[in-house]
Amino acid sequence: MKWALMLAVALPAFGFAQQNYTLQGTVGKLNKPAKAYLRLNYDGKERIDSVEMKNGMFEFKGSIPSPMEAHLRIIHDNTPIDPAKPQKQDIFGFLIEGTTIKFVSADSIKNAKISGSPLNIENDKVTALLKPIYDQYEVLNTEYKSKSLADQQDPIFIKSLEDRAQKIQQATIDAKMDYVAKNPKSYMSLMAFNSTLPPDFNAVKAEEVFLKLDPSLQNSILGQDLAKRIALVKKTSEGVEAQDFTQPDTDGKPVKLSDYRGKYVLIDFWASWCAPCRRENPNLVKSYAKYQKDGFEILGVSMDKAADKAKWLKAIQDDGLTWKQVGDLKGWENEAGVMYDVKAIPMNFLVDPNGKIIAKELRGSKLDEKLAEIFGK
């Protein structure tokens, strides 16, 4: 079953005192066997409640620990579902909070008008604010579709589209951050701010913005989750001391990151099964050969599992990786990988002789360029 929610920003759950809600809806004149379903998902559990429709009406009552995403779905009849045919689903995505929220529609819940919810009203305002910016993407799509196949494949044209799309993306972020600055007590500000942060964001700047939000937002579940996320990213930001770790090498002997103090060391997270990692290895081999004598080292950290140890060892040999390789062979649960919040590979961190991170994600020619800058070559 596919549930969809269209909102202006990403919506993790908030965390406040337990609050009671009432959902009242009227959808045409639907009666049994028509049923209304309410879906909530929090604390790692999916919760689905249902009631029969009576003269088009339904009602749900309950409590939630905080405002959060919710979905209403109406099953209009008891026609058997044919897995071979696409199913049209009547679903309405909204934000549930501790109040009485009403839904009214003449035919389907997806077309319902919602009232009685300040949070959804505020979400509509943010949606309206961002719509002129989002509409610019459609302009790009229309332009692309109007071109011939040859023009669509033209590198110059594609580059122009990418450049304009990037400007639209930045305009979206700027609009959200302007809203955040002007509405530091708004729930939507916390959600909008959270949605602007990519996996690898500037944690120092993010913390500055976060601390300007109202304390009630900082102390919400979303606020606490975001604070933890900022703290985690901050641990691997440039300028901070690299977290020390110990992992066994290919012979089972323990190796510490701190063993490399006094040298520049690249912590390289990779795996034998990772094609992009294997394609990146020749660049590492080249840089290592060029700068090792100047005090540059690499410490490879395997994200392989124990069952793939032989493949890991073979990849080391096949790719000519002559630097130290370590790994606890726990796959994505590699303790060093968890410590450095590695969610995708290849991933690397360049640490200076004092043990501080000075750069990361140095792939392709970027590593060689950084080392040339450091060693003056």
PDB file of N, CA, C and O in Angstrom, residues 46-116:
ATOM      1  N   GLU A  46       3.886   1.591  13.219  1.00  0.00           N
ATOM      2  CA  GLU A  46       2.788   2.061  12.383  1.00  0.00           C
ATOM      3  C   GLU A  46       1.470   1.801  13.120  1.00  0.00           C
ATOM      4  O   GLU A  46       1.235   0.716  13.633  1.00  0.00           O
ATOM      5  N   ARG A  47       0.630   2.818  13.166  1.00  0.00           N
ATOM      6  CA  ARG A  47      -0.656   2.710  13.838  1.00  0.00           C
ATOM      7  C   ARG A  47      -1.767   3.032  12.856  1.00  0.00           C
ATOM      8  O   ARG A  47      -1.788   4.117  12.283  1.00  0.00           O
ATOM      9  N   ILE A  48      -2.687   2.099  12.656  1.00  0.00           N
ATOM     10  CA  ILE A  48      -3.796   2.296  11.730  1.00  0.00           C
ATOM     11  C   ILE A  48      -5.107   2.061  12.453  1.00  0.00           C
ATOM     12  O   ILE A  48      -5.307   1.012  13.081  1.00  0.00           O
ATOM     13  N   ASP A  49      -5.988   3.018  12.391  1.00  0.00           N
ATOM     14  CA  ASP A  49      -7.322   2.916  12.972  1.00  0.00           C
ATOM     15  C   ASP A  49      -8.327   3.034  11.836  1.00  0.00           C
ATOM     16  O   ASP A  49      -8.043   3.616  10.789  1.00  0.00           O
ATOM     17  N   SER A  50      -9.527   2.489  12.027  1.00  0.00           N
ATOM     18  CA  SER A  50     -10.537   2.559  10.974  1.00  0.00           C
ATOM     19  C   SER A  50     -11.933   2.671  11.575  1.00  0.00           C
ATOM     20  O   SER A  50     -12.181   2.199  12.687  1.00  0.00           O
ATOM     21  N   VAL A  51     -12.813   3.316  10.826  1.00  0.00           N
ATOM     22  CA  VAL A  51     -14.226   3.430  11.214  1.00  0.00           C
ATOM     23  C   VAL A  51     -15.077   3.316   9.958  1.00  0.00           C
ATOM     24  O   VAL A  51     -14.638   3.651   8.853  1.00  0.00           O
ATOM     25  N   GLU A  52     -16.313   2.848  10.124  1.00  0.00           N
ATOM     26  CA  GLU A  52     -17.239   2.773   8.994  1.00  0.00           C
ATOM     27  C   GLU A  52     -17.825   4.153   8.714  1.00  0.00           C
ATOM     28  O   GLU A  52     -18.054   4.942   9.631  1.00  0.00           O
ATOM     29  N   MET A  53     -18.053   4.413   7.438  1.00  0.00           N
ATOM     30  CA  MET A  53     -18.673   5.678   7.027  1.00  0.00           C
ATOM     31  C   MET A  53     -20.182   5.592   7.253  1.00  0.00           C
ATOM     32  O   MET A  53     -20.812   4.583   6.932  1.00  0.00           O
ATOM     33  N   LYS A  54     -20.773   6.651   7.798  1.00  0.00           N
ATOM     34  CA  LYS A  54     -22.220   6.714   8.013  1.00  0.00           C
ATOM     35  C   LYS A  54     -22.742   8.036   7.462  1.00  0.00           C
ATOM     36  O   LYS A  54     -22.429   9.100   7.992  1.00  0.00           O
ATOM     37  N   ASN A  55     -23.485   7.910   6.354  1.00  0.00           N
ATOM     38  CA  ASN A  55     -24.009   9.090   5.672  1.00  0.00           C
ATOM     39  C   ASN A  55     -22.888  10.078   5.345  1.00  0.00           C
ATOM     40  O   ASN A  55     -23.041  11.291   5.473  1.00  0.00           O
ATOM     41  N   GLY A  56     -21.747   9.527   4.932  1.00  0.00           N
ATOM     42  CA  GLY A  56     -20.611  10.341   4.526  1.00  0.00           C
ATOM     43  C   GLY A  56     -19.723  10.805   5.651  1.00  0.00           C
ATOM     44  O   GLY A  56     -18.703  11.452   5.407  1.00  0.00           O
ATOM     45  N   MET A  57     -20.067  10.488   6.903  1.00  0.00           N
ATOM     46  CA  MET A  57     -19.321  11.029   8.040  1.00  0.00           C
ATOM     47  C   MET A  57     -18.443   9.980   8.727  1.00  0.00           C
ATOM     48  O   MET A  57     -18.751   8.797   8.725  1.00  0.00           O
ATOM     49  N   PHE A  58     -17.354  10.471   9.305  1.00  0.00           N
ATOM     50  CA  PHE A  58     -16.482   9.630  10.117  1.00  0.00           C
ATOM     51  C   PHE A  58     -15.900  10.481  11.237  1.00  0.00           C
ATOM     52  O   PHE A  58     -15.881  11.716  11.166  1.00  0.00           O
ATOM     53  N   GLU A  59     -15.411   9.818  12.265  1.00  0.00           N
ATOM     54  CA  GLU A  59     -14.782  10.539  13.374  1.00  0.00           C
ATOM     55  C   GLU A  59     -13.732   9.646  14.030  1.00  0.00           C
ATOM     56  O   GLU A  59     -13.947   8.461  14.247  1.00  0.00           O
ATOM     57  N   PHE A  60     -12.595  10.253  14.309  1.00  0.00           N
ATOM     58  CA  PHE A  60     -11.523   9.585  15.044  1.00  0.00           C
ATOM     59  C   PHE A  60     -11.182  10.431  16.260  1.00  0.00           C
ATOM     60  O   PHE A  60     -11.116  11.658  16.184  1.00  0.00           O
ATOM     61  N   LYS A  61     -10.941   9.771  17.383  1.00  0.00           N
ATOM     62  CA  LYS A  61     -10.476  10.447  18.588  1.00  0.00           C
ATOM     63  C   LYS A  61      -9.298   9.668  19.157  1.00  0.00           C
ATOM     64  O   LYS A  61      -9.269   8.437  19.098  1.00  0.00           O
ATOM     65  N   GLY A  62      -8.339  10.394  19.692  1.00  0.00           N
ATOM     66  CA  GLY A  62      -7.190   9.729  20.276  1.00  0.00           C
ATOM     67  C   GLY A  62      -6.216  10.738  20.833  1.00  0.00           C
ATOM     68  O   GLY A  62      -6.529  11.922  20.988  1.00  0.00           O
ATOM     69  N   SER A  63      -5.020  10.278  21.136  1.00  0.00           N
ATOM     70  CA  SER A  63      -3.978  11.153  21.664  1.00  0.00           C
ATOM     71  C   SER A  63      -2.656  10.846  20.973  1.00  0.00           C
ATOM     72  O   SER A  63      -2.419   9.723  20.522  1.00  0.00           O
ATOM     73  N   ILE A  64      -1.829  11.850  20.892  1.00  0.00           N
ATOM     74  CA  ILE A  64      -0.510  11.726  20.275  1.00  0.00           C
ATOM     75  C   ILE A  64       0.510  12.437  21.165  1.00  0.00           C
ATOM     76  O   ILE A  64       0.160  13.362  21.897  1.00  0.00           O
ATOM     77  N   PRO A  65       1.752  12.008  21.111  1.00  0.00           N
ATOM     78  CA  PRO A  65       2.775  12.660  21.934  1.00  0.00           C
ATOM     79  C   PRO A  65       3.184  14.021  21.404  1.00  0.00           C
ATOM     80  O   PRO A  65       3.794  14.808  22.124  1.00  0.00           O
ATOM     81  N   SER A  66       2.839  14.313  20.142  1.00  0.00           N
ATOM     82  CA  SER A  66       3.234  15.577  19.526  1.00  0.00           C
ATOM     83  C   SER A  66       2.560  15.714  18.177  1.00  0.00           C
ATOM     84  O   SER A  66       2.027  14.732  17.644  1.00  0.00           O
ATOM     85  N   PRO A  67       2.565  16.907  17.586  1.00  0.00           N
ATOM     86  CA  PRO A  67       2.113  17.027  16.196  1.00  0.00           C
ATOM     87  C   PRO A  67       2.984  16.155  15.297  1.00  0.00           C
ATOM     88  O   PRO A  67       4.158  15.938  15.582  1.00  0.00           O
ATOM     89  N   MET A  68       2.413  15.644  14.231  1.00  0.00           N
ATOM     90  CA  MET A  68       3.168  14.763  13.332  1.00  0.00           C
ATOM     91  C   MET A  68       2.428  14.590  12.011  1.00  0.00           C
ATOM     92  O   MET A  68       1.292  15.057  11.859  1.00  0.00           O
ATOM     93  N   GLU A  69       3.062  13.911  11.085  1.00  0.00           N
ATOM     94  CA  GLU A  69       2.414  13.557   9.828  1.00  0.00           C
ATOM     95  C   GLU A  69       1.277  12.581  10.097  1.00  0.00           C
ATOM     96  O   GLU A  69       1.378  11.740  10.983  1.00  0.00           O
ATOM     97  N   ALA A  70       0.232  12.677   9.294  1.00  0.00           N
ATOM     98  CA  ALA A  70      -0.861  11.716   9.381  1.00  0.00           C
ATOM     99  C   ALA A  70      -1.478  11.573   7.994  1.00  0.00           C
ATOM    100  O   ALA A  70      -1.307  12.440   7.130  1.00  0.00           O
ATOM    101  N   HIS A  71      -2.186  10.472   7.777  1.00  0.00           N
ATOM    102  CA  HIS A  71      -2.850  10.233   6.503  1.00  0.00           C
ATOM    103  C   HIS A  71      -4.254   9.710   6.751  1.00  0.00           C
ATOM    104  O   HIS A  71      -4.460   8.872   7.626  1.00  0.00           O
ATOM    105  N   LEU A  72      -5.187  10.217   6.008  1.00  0.00           N
ATOM    106  CA  LEU A  72      -6.542   9.668   5.981  1.00  0.00           C
ATOM    107  C   LEU A  72      -6.746   9.007   4.635  1.00  0.00           C
ATOM    108  O   LEU A  72      -6.355   9.551   3.598  1.00  0.00           O
ATOM    109  N   ARG A  73      -7.340   7.820   4.649  1.00  0.00           N
ATOM    110  CA  ARG A  73      -7.654   7.139   3.399  1.00  0.00           C
ATOM    111  C   ARG A  73      -9.097   6.648   3.463  1.00  0.00           C
ATOM    112  O   ARG A  73      -9.546   6.152   4.500  1.00  0.00           O
ATOM    113  N   ILE A  74      -9.795   6.792   2.358  1.00  0.00           N
ATOM    114  CA  ILE A  74     -11.171   6.312   2.263  1.00  0.00           C
ATOM    115  C   ILE A  74     -11.230   5.156   1.268  1.00  0.00           C
ATOM    116  O   ILE A  74     -10.767   5.279   0.132  1.00  0.00           O
ATOM    117  N   ILE A  75     -11.739   4.017   1.719  1.00  0.00           N
ATOM    118  CA  ILE A  75     -12.050   2.898   0.828  1.00  0.00           C
ATOM    119  C   ILE A  75     -13.534   3.020   0.506  1.00  0.00           C
ATOM    120  O   ILE A  75     -14.378   2.889   1.395  1.00  0.00           O
ATOM    121  N   HIS A  76     -13.846   3.303  -0.755  1.00  0.00           N
ATOM    122  CA  HIS A  76     -15.230   3.621  -1.110  1.00  0.00           C
ATOM    123  C   HIS A  76     -16.139   2.398  -1.196  1.00  0.00           C
ATOM    124  O   HIS A  76     -17.347   2.503  -0.990  1.00  0.00           O
ATOM    125  N   ASP A  77     -15.580   1.248  -1.547  1.00  0.00           N
ATOM    126  CA  ASP A  77     -16.415   0.045  -1.666  1.00  0.00           C
ATOM    127  C   ASP A  77     -15.552  -1.172  -1.350  1.00  0.00           C
ATOM    128  O   ASP A  77     -14.391  -1.027  -0.963  1.00  0.00           O
ATOM    129  N   ASN A  78     -16.121  -2.347  -1.498  1.00  0.00           N
ATOM    130  CA  ASN A  78     -15.372  -3.564  -1.180  1.00  0.00           C
ATOM    131  C   ASN A  78     -14.928  -4.315  -2.428  1.00  0.00           C
ATOM    132  O   ASN A  78     -14.796  -5.532  -2.417  1.00  0.00           O
ATOM    133  N   THR A  79     -14.703  -3.565  -3.526  1.00  0.00           N
ATOM    134  CA  THR A  79     -14.208  -4.193  -4.748  1.00  0.00           C
ATOM    135  C   THR A  79     -12.841  -4.825  -4.491  1.00  0.00           C
ATOM    136  O   THR A  79     -11.941  -4.154  -3.966  1.00  0.00           O
ATOM    137  N   PRO A  80     -12.627  -6.080  -4.825  1.00  0.00           N
ATOM    138  CA  PRO A  80     -11.337  -6.738  -4.600  1.00  0.00           C
ATOM    139  C   PRO A  80     -10.207  -6.022  -5.332  1.00  0.00           C
ATOM    140  O   PRO A  80     -10.386  -5.529  -6.455  1.00  0.00           O
ATOM    141  N   ILE A  81      -9.072  -5.960  -4.694  1.00  0.00           N
ATOM    142  CA  ILE A  81      -7.914  -5.311  -5.304  1.00  0.00           C
ATOM    143  C   ILE A  81      -7.241  -6.259  -6.278  1.00  0.00           C
ATOM    144  O   ILE A  81      -6.968  -7.417  -5.958  1.00  0.00           O
ATOM    145  N   ASP A  82      -7.010  -5.758  -7.493  1.00  0.00           N
ATOM    146  CA  ASP A  82      -6.316  -6.540  -8.511  1.00  0.00           C
ATOM    147  C   ASP A  82      -4.854  -6.105  -8.534  1.00  0.00           C
ATOM    148  O   ASP A  82      -4.538  -4.994  -8.976  1.00  0.00           O
ATOM    149  N   PRO A  83      -3.939  -6.941  -8.049  1.00  0.00           N
ATOM    150  CA  PRO A  83      -2.520  -6.571  -7.992  1.00  0.00           C
ATOM    151  C   PRO A  83      -1.932  -6.235  -9.356  1.00  0.00           C
ATOM    152  O   PRO A  83      -0.924  -5.530  -9.441  1.00  0.00           O
ATOM    153  N   ALA A  84      -2.565  -6.738 -10.431  1.00  0.00           N
ATOM    154  CA  ALA A  84      -2.029  -6.509 -11.775  1.00  0.00           C
ATOM    155  C   ALA A  84      -2.399  -5.137 -12.319  1.00  0.00           C
ATOM    156  O   ALA A  84      -1.889  -4.712 -13.347  1.00  0.00           O
ATOM    157  N   LYS A  85      -3.319  -4.454 -11.635  1.00  0.00           N
ATOM    158  CA  LYS A  85      -3.773  -3.157 -12.124  1.00  0.00           C
ATOM    159  C   LYS A  85      -3.430  -2.054 -11.116  1.00  0.00           C
ATOM    160  O   LYS A  85      -3.574  -2.254  -9.916  1.00  0.00           O
ATOM    161  N   PRO A  86      -2.987  -0.906 -11.635  1.00  0.00           N
ATOM    162  CA  PRO A  86      -2.706   0.220 -10.742  1.00  0.00           C
ATOM    163  C   PRO A  86      -3.967   0.619  -9.987  1.00  0.00           C
ATOM    164  O   PRO A  86      -5.053   0.676 -10.570  1.00  0.00           O
ATOM    165  N   GLN A  87      -3.830   0.877  -8.701  1.00  0.00           N
ATOM    166  CA  GLN A  87      -4.970   1.235  -7.883  1.00  0.00           C
ATOM    167  C   GLN A  87      -5.003   2.742  -7.630  1.00  0.00           C
ATOM    168  O   GLN A  87      -3.994   3.338  -7.249  1.00  0.00           O
ATOM    169  N   LYS A  88      -6.155   3.347  -7.862  1.00  0.00           N
ATOM    170  CA  LYS A  88      -6.347   4.753  -7.541  1.00  0.00           C
ATOM    171  C   LYS A  88      -6.738   4.837  -6.068  1.00  0.00           C
ATOM    172  O   LYS A  88      -7.748   4.268  -5.658  1.00  0.00           O
ATOM    173  N   GLN A  89      -5.922   5.512  -5.296  1.00  0.00           N
ATOM    174  CA  GLN A  89      -6.157   5.581  -3.863  1.00  0.00           C
ATOM    175  C   GLN A  89      -6.638   6.965  -3.455  1.00  0.00           C
ATOM    176  O   GLN A  89      -6.141   7.985  -3.948  1.00  0.00           O
ATOM    177  N   ASP A  90      -7.605   6.975  -2.574  1.00  0.00           N
ATOM    178  CA  ASP A  90      -8.184   8.226  -2.093  1.00  0.00           C
ATOM    179  C   ASP A  90      -7.536   8.556  -0.749  1.00  0.00           C
ATOM    180  O   ASP A  90      -7.976   8.090   0.297  1.00  0.00           O
ATOM    181  N   ILE A  91      -6.479   9.368  -0.786  1.00  0.00           N
ATOM    182  CA  ILE A  91      -5.665   9.639   0.405  1.00  0.00           C
ATOM    183  C   ILE A  91      -5.487  11.141   0.602  1.00  0.00           C
ATOM    184  O   ILE A  91      -5.360  11.903  -0.355  1.00  0.00           O
ATOM    185  N   PHE A  92      -5.456  11.541   1.850  1.00  0.00           N
ATOM    186  CA  PHE A  92      -5.230  12.948   2.207  1.00  0.00           C
ATOM    187  C   PHE A  92      -4.130  13.008   3.255  1.00  0.00           C
ATOM    188  O   PHE A  92      -4.236  12.414   4.323  1.00  0.00           O
ATOM    189  N   GLY A  93      -3.035  13.716   2.948  1.00  0.00           N
ATOM    190  CA  GLY A  93      -1.939  13.886   3.892  1.00  0.00           C
ATOM    191  C   GLY A  93      -2.067  15.213   4.614  1.00  0.00           C
ATOM    192  O   GLY A  93      -2.383  16.239   4.006  1.00  0.00           O
ATOM    193  N   PHE A  94      -1.829  15.209   5.915  1.00  0.00           N
ATOM    194  CA  PHE A  94      -1.965  16.443   6.695  1.00  0.00           C
ATOM    195  C   PHE A  94      -1.110  16.341   7.951  1.00  0.00           C
ATOM    196  O   PHE A  94      -0.426  15.335   8.184  1.00  0.00           O
ATOM    197  N   LEU A  95      -1.161  17.385   8.775  1.00  0.00           N
ATOM    198  CA  LEU A  95      -0.466  17.388  10.055  1.00  0.00           C
ATOM    199  C   LEU A  95      -1.502  17.271  11.159  1.00  0.00           C
ATOM    200  O   LEU A  95      -2.452  18.066  11.212  1.00  0.00           O
ATOM    201  N   ILE A  96      -1.317  16.309  12.014  1.00  0.00           N
ATOM    202  CA  ILE A  96      -2.261  16.105  13.108  1.00  0.00           C
ATOM    203  C   ILE A  96      -1.707  16.777  14.362  1.00  0.00           C
ATOM    204  O   ILE A  96      -0.506  16.726  14.626  1.00  0.00           O
ATOM    205  N   GLU A  97      -2.566  17.442  15.107  1.00  0.00           N
ATOM    206  CA  GLU A  97      -2.163  18.115  16.338  1.00  0.00           C
ATOM    207  C   GLU A  97      -3.300  18.028  17.348  1.00  0.00           C
ATOM    208  O   GLU A  97      -4.391  17.521  17.043  1.00  0.00           O
ATOM    209  N   GLY A  98      -3.057  18.519  18.545  1.00  0.00           N
ATOM    210  CA  GLY A  98      -4.036  18.392  19.609  1.00  0.00           C
ATOM    211  C   GLY A  98      -5.170  19.383  19.510  1.00  0.00           C
ATOM    212  O   GLY A  98      -5.252  20.331  20.307  1.00  0.00           O
ATOM    213  N   THR A  99      -6.067  19.170  18.555  1.00  0.00           N
ATOM    214  CA  THR A  99      -7.213  20.046  18.357  1.00  0.00           C
ATOM    215  C   THR A  99      -8.283  19.276  17.596  1.00  0.00           C
ATOM    216  O   THR A  99      -8.093  18.108  17.253  1.00  0.00           O
ATOM    217  N   THR A 100      -9.407  19.911  17.327  1.00  0.00           N
ATOM    218  CA  THR A 100     -10.450  19.297  16.505  1.00  0.00           C
ATOM    219  C   THR A 100     -10.271  19.755  15.068  1.00  0.00           C
ATOM    220  O   THR A 100     -10.351  20.952  14.772  1.00  0.00           O
ATOM    221  N   ILE A 101      -9.996  18.808  14.195  1.00  0.00           N
ATOM    222  CA  ILE A 101      -9.745  19.117  12.788  1.00  0.00           C
ATOM    223  C   ILE A 101     -10.886  18.558  11.955  1.00  0.00           C
ATOM    224  O   ILE A 101     -11.289  17.400  12.142  1.00  0.00           O
ATOM    225  N   LYS A 102     -11.400  19.363  11.047  1.00  0.00           N
ATOM    226  CA  LYS A 102     -12.538  18.950  10.218  1.00  0.00           C
ATOM    227  C   LYS A 102     -12.143  18.853   8.749  1.00  0.00           C
ATOM    228  O   LYS A 102     -11.341  19.651   8.255  1.00  0.00           O
ATOM    229  N   PHE A 103     -12.718  17.861   8.079  1.00  0.00           N
ATOM    230  CA  PHE A 103     -12.466  17.616   6.656  1.00  0.00           C
ATOM    231  C   PHE A 103     -13.812  17.553   5.941  1.00  0.00           C
ATOM    232  O   PHE A 103     -14.691  16.798   6.372  1.00  0.00           O
ATOM    233  N   VAL A 104     -13.946  18.293   4.855  1.00  0.00           N
ATOM    234  CA  VAL A 104     -15.214  18.308   4.111  1.00  0.00           C
ATOM    235  C   VAL A 104     -14.935  18.178   2.629  1.00  0.00           C
ATOM    236  O   VAL A 104     -14.096  18.899   2.070  1.00  0.00           O
ATOM    237  N   SER A 105     -15.632  17.218   1.979  1.00  0.00           N
ATOM    238  CA  SER A 105     -15.500  17.035   0.536  1.00  0.00           C
ATOM    239  C   SER A 105     -16.788  16.448  -0.016  1.00  0.00           C
ATOM    240  O   SER A 105     -17.469  15.658   0.653  1.00  0.00           O
ATOM    241  N   ALA A 106     -17.115  16.807  -1.262  1.00  0.00           N
ATOM    242  CA  ALA A 106     -18.332  16.299  -1.888  1.00  0.00           C
ATOM    243  C   ALA A 106     -18.140  14.907  -2.465  1.00  0.00           C
ATOM    244  O   ALA A 106     -19.125  14.194  -2.694  1.00  0.00           O
ATOM    245  N   ASP A 107     -16.874  14.499  -2.694  1.00  0.00           N
ATOM    246  CA  ASP A 107     -16.677  13.231  -3.385  1.00  0.00           C
ATOM    247  C   ASP A 107     -15.558  12.345  -2.854  1.00  0.00           C
ATOM    248  O   ASP A 107     -15.688  11.131  -2.806  1.00  0.00           O
ATOM    249  N   SER A 108     -14.420  12.937  -2.435  1.00  0.00           N
ATOM    250  CA  SER A 108     -13.280  12.117  -2.021  1.00  0.00           C
ATOM    251  C   SER A 108     -12.451  12.863  -0.986  1.00  0.00           C
ATOM    252  O   SER A 108     -12.396  14.099  -1.002  1.00  0.00           O
ATOM    253  N   ILE A 109     -11.770  12.127  -0.142  1.00  0.00           N
ATOM    254  CA  ILE A 109     -10.974  12.752   0.917  1.00  0.00           C
ATOM    255  C   ILE A 109      -9.802  13.530   0.334  1.00  0.00           C
ATOM    256  O   ILE A 109      -9.362  14.545   0.909  1.00  0.00           O
ATOM    257  N   LYS A 110      -9.282  13.106  -0.819  1.00  0.00           N
ATOM    258  CA  LYS A 110      -8.139  13.803  -1.402  1.00  0.00           C
ATOM    259  C   LYS A 110      -8.485  15.226  -1.813  1.00  0.00           C
ATOM    260  O   LYS A 110      -7.593  16.064  -1.964  1.00  0.00           O
ATOM    261  N   ASN A 111      -9.780  15.502  -2.001  1.00  0.00           N
ATOM    262  CA  ASN A 111     -10.216  16.850  -2.378  1.00  0.00           C
ATOM    263  C   ASN A 111     -10.778  17.621  -1.185  1.00  0.00           C
ATOM    264  O   ASN A 111     -11.405  18.665  -1.352  1.00  0.00           O
ATOM    265  N   ALA A 112     -10.568  17.119   0.012  1.00  0.00           N
ATOM    266  CA  ALA A 112     -11.180  17.716   1.196  1.00  0.00           C
ATOM    267  C   ALA A 112     -10.595  19.084   1.529  1.00  0.00           C
ATOM    268  O   ALA A 112      -9.417  19.365   1.297  1.00  0.00           O
ATOM    269  N   LYS A 113     -11.444  19.921   2.107  1.00  0.00           N
ATOM    270  CA  LYS A 113     -11.039  21.191   2.678  1.00  0.00           C
ATOM    271  C   LYS A 113     -10.848  20.958   4.163  1.00  0.00           C
ATOM    272  O   LYS A 113     -11.679  20.321   4.816  1.00  0.00           O
ATOM    273  N   ILE A 114      -9.752  21.448   4.709  1.00  0.00           N
ATOM    274  CA  ILE A 114      -9.423  21.203   6.107  1.00  0.00           C
ATOM    275  C   ILE A 114      -9.575  22.486   6.903  1.00  0.00           C
ATOM    276  O   ILE A 114      -9.270  23.573   6.409  1.00  0.00           O
ATOM    277  N   SER A 115     -10.063  22.370   8.138  1.00  0.00           N
ATOM    278  CA  SER A 115     -10.218  23.535   9.005  1.00  0.00           C
ATOM    279  C   SER A 115      -9.988  23.137  10.452  1.00  0.00           C
ATOM    280  O   SER A 115     -10.010  21.950  10.797  1.00  0.00           O
ATOM    281  N   GLY A 116      -9.759  24.134  11.295  1.00  0.00           N
ATOM    282  CA  GLY A 116      -9.575  23.887  12.719  1.00  0.00           C
ATOM    283  C   GLY A 116      -8.165  23.532  13.134  1.00  0.00           C
ATOM    284  O   GLY A 116      -7.936  23.168  14.286  1.00  0.00           O
TER     285      GLY A 116
END
